[in-house]
Amino acid sequence: MQIISCDNYFILGVKLLNKEINICPRQGTIVFDSGSQCVYLLYEDGAAVKKLNDPFSALVHCRHSYLYRNSSLAEFRAWLKDSSQNDSQKACQERLTFNEERVVKAVCHVSSQKTMARMLNVSDKTISAHKKSGLRKLGIKNAITLHSIWLAWDAAWPLLSEPAATEEDVEK
């Protein structure tokens, strides 16, 4: 299991929980702490992170497997235990449409809704509707939260897109 976080206490806590639960995570399991609101669980095989082109695509693709950072220890314990047994990981969540994904991605890069509307050649109301629907499907409260989460994914992208280190590699 690879743990990506800037918080050493978080890393230690996940390692201790994993040892306490005594599970053997799937090969290529990655626990990614975005540093803001959420912690994500990814699998090299299931999430196919390496095959995704950019951090935004990984964020959208892996959004179904997250837990809020301020969750209780019991919730983290259940989440880690569930992840070792359940491959679907809430796969029934709604997927973004092409237009919703395009608008939400633009929100990460462009601050003005009018600029987005001109850039995508649609009306302000269309931008607003796709943004609202897209953020709802992603479970994100607002554009500011989306931007902070995206920045964390962007910063961690080099670590996420390279092959996961084995336990032996981490110790060396």
Coordinates of C-alpha atoms in Angstrom, one line a residue:
M1 CA 0.0 0.0 0.0
Q2 CA 1.3 3.4 -0.9
I3 CA 0.2 6.4 1.2
I4 CA 0.6 9.9 -0.3
S5 CA 0.2 12.7 2.2
C6 CA 2.0 15.8 3.5
D7 CA 0.8 14.9 7.0
N8 CA 3.2 12.5 8.8
Y9 CA 0.6 11.9 11.5
F10 CA -1.9 10.9 8.9
I11 CA 0.5 8.4 7.3
L12 CA 1.3 6.9 10.7
G13 CA -2.4 6.6 11.5
V14 CA -3.2 4.8 8.3
K15 CA -0.3 2.4 8.8
L16 CA -1.4 1.7 12.4
L17 CA -5.1 1.2 11.3
N18 CA -4.0 -1.1 8.5
K19 CA -1.9 -3.1 10.9
E20 CA -4.8 -3.2 13.5
I21 CA -7.3 -4.3 11.0
N22 CA -4.8 -6.9 9.7
I23 CA -5.9 -6.7 6.1
C24 CA -3.8 -7.4 3.1
P25 CA -4.5 -4.6 0.6
R26 CA -4.7 -5.3 -3.0
Q27 CA -1.5 -4.9 -5.0
G28 CA -1.2 -1.2 -6.1
T29 CA -3.5 0.2 -3.5
I30 CA -2.9 4.0 -3.0
V31 CA -4.3 6.1 -0.1
F32 CA -4.2 9.7 -1.2
D33 CA -4.7 12.5 1.3
S34 CA -5.7 15.6 -0.6
G35 CA -4.8 17.8 2.4
S36 CA -8.1 19.6 2.2
Q37 CA -11.4 17.8 2.6
C38 CA -11.1 14.2 1.4
V39 CA -8.9 11.1 1.4
Y40 CA -9.1 8.9 -1.7
L41 CA -8.5 5.2 -2.2
L42 CA -7.2 4.2 -5.6
Y43 CA -6.2 1.0 -7.2
E44 CA -3.7 0.8 -10.0
D45 CA -5.8 -1.9 -11.6
G46 CA -9.4 -0.7 -10.8
A47 CA -8.9 3.0 -11.1
A48 CA -6.3 2.7 -13.9
V49 CA -4.7 5.9 -12.7
K50 CA -1.7 5.5 -14.9
K51 CA -3.9 5.3 -18.0
L52 CA -5.6 8.7 -17.2
N53 CA -4.1 11.7 -18.9
D54 CA -4.2 14.3 -16.2
P55 CA -5.0 15.0 -12.5
F56 CA -8.5 16.3 -13.3
S57 CA -9.5 13.0 -15.1
A58 CA -8.1 11.0 -12.1
L59 CA -10.1 13.2 -9.7
V60 CA -13.3 12.7 -11.6
H61 CA -12.6 9.0 -12.1
C62 CA -11.7 8.3 -8.5
R63 CA -14.4 10.4 -6.9
H64 CA -16.5 7.4 -6.0
S65 CA -13.9 6.2 -3.5
Y66 CA -13.4 8.9 -0.9
L67 CA -13.9 9.6 2.7
Y68 CA -13.9 12.9 4.5
R69 CA -10.7 13.7 6.3
N70 CA -12.5 14.6 9.5
S71 CA -14.3 11.2 9.7
S72 CA -14.0 9.2 12.9
L73 CA -11.6 6.4 13.4
A74 CA -14.4 3.9 13.2
E75 CA -15.4 5.2 9.7
F76 CA -11.7 5.1 8.5
R77 CA -11.5 1.5 9.9
A78 CA -14.7 0.5 8.1
W79 CA -13.5 2.3 4.9
L80 CA -10.2 0.5 4.8
K81 CA -11.8 -2.9 5.7
D82 CA -14.5 -2.4 3.0
S83 CA -11.9 -1.4 0.4
S84 CA -10.1 -4.7 0.8
Q85 CA -13.3 -6.7 0.2
N86 CA -15.4 -4.6 -2.1
D87 CA -14.2 -4.0 -5.7
S88 CA -17.1 -1.9 -6.8
Q89 CA -16.5 0.9 -4.3
K90 CA -19.9 2.7 -4.7
A91 CA -19.7 2.4 -8.4
C92 CA -23.4 3.2 -8.7
Q93 CA -22.7 6.9 -8.2
E94 CA -23.8 9.2 -11.1
R95 CA -21.2 9.8 -13.8
L96 CA -20.6 13.3 -15.2
T97 CA -21.9 14.0 -18.7
F98 CA -19.4 15.2 -21.3
N99 CA -20.6 18.8 -21.0
E100 CA -20.6 18.7 -17.2
E101 CA -17.1 17.4 -17.1
R102 CA -16.0 20.1 -19.6
V103 CA -17.5 22.9 -17.5
V104 CA -16.2 21.5 -14.2
K105 CA -12.7 21.2 -15.7
A106 CA -13.0 24.8 -16.9
V107 CA -13.9 25.9 -13.4
C108 CA -10.5 24.6 -12.2
H109 CA -8.7 26.9 -14.7
V110 CA -10.9 29.9 -15.3
S111 CA -12.4 32.1 -12.6
S112 CA -15.0 34.0 -14.6
Q113 CA -18.2 32.3 -15.6
K114 CA -18.6 34.7 -18.6
T115 CA -15.1 33.8 -19.8
M116 CA -16.0 30.1 -19.5
A117 CA -19.2 30.8 -21.5
R118 CA -17.2 32.5 -24.3
M119 CA -14.5 29.9 -24.2
L120 CA -16.9 27.0 -24.5
N121 CA -19.3 28.9 -26.8
V122 CA -22.4 28.5 -24.6
S123 CA -24.6 30.8 -22.5
D124 CA -23.9 31.8 -18.9
K125 CA -27.0 29.9 -17.9
T126 CA -25.7 26.7 -19.5
I127 CA -22.4 27.1 -17.7
S128 CA -24.3 27.6 -14.4
A129 CA -26.5 24.6 -14.9
H130 CA -23.6 22.2 -15.9
K131 CA -21.4 23.5 -13.0
K132 CA -24.2 23.0 -10.4
S133 CA -25.1 19.5 -11.7
G134 CA -21.4 18.5 -12.0
L135 CA -20.4 19.6 -8.6
R136 CA -23.5 17.9 -7.1
K137 CA -22.5 14.6 -8.8
L138 CA -18.9 14.9 -7.5
G139 CA -20.1 15.6 -4.0
I140 CA -18.3 19.0 -3.9
K141 CA -20.0 21.9 -2.2
N142 CA -18.7 24.8 -4.4
A143 CA -16.1 25.9 -6.9
I144 CA -13.6 27.0 -4.3
T145 CA -13.6 23.6 -2.7
L146 CA -13.2 22.0 -6.1
H147 CA -10.3 24.3 -6.9
S148 CA -8.5 23.4 -3.6
I149 CA -9.0 19.6 -4.2
W150 CA -7.9 19.9 -7.8
L151 CA -4.7 21.7 -6.7
A152 CA -3.9 18.8 -4.4
W153 CA -4.4 16.3 -7.2
D154 CA -2.3 18.4 -9.5
A155 CA 0.5 18.5 -7.0
A156 CA 0.4 14.8 -6.3
W157 CA 0.0 13.8 -10.0
P158 CA 3.7 12.8 -10.5
L159 CA 3.4 10.4 -7.5
L160 CA 0.1 9.0 -8.6
S161 CA 1.0 8.4 -12.2
E162 CA 4.2 6.5 -11.5
P163 CA 4.2 2.9 -10.5
A164 CA 3.5 2.3 -6.8
A165 CA 6.5 1.4 -4.7
T166 CA 6.5 -1.9 -3.0
E167 CA 7.0 -2.2 0.8
E168 CA 10.6 -3.2 0.2
D169 CA 11.2 -0.1 -1.9
V170 CA 9.6 2.2 0.7
E171 CA 11.9 0.9 3.5
K172 CA 15.1 1.5 1.4

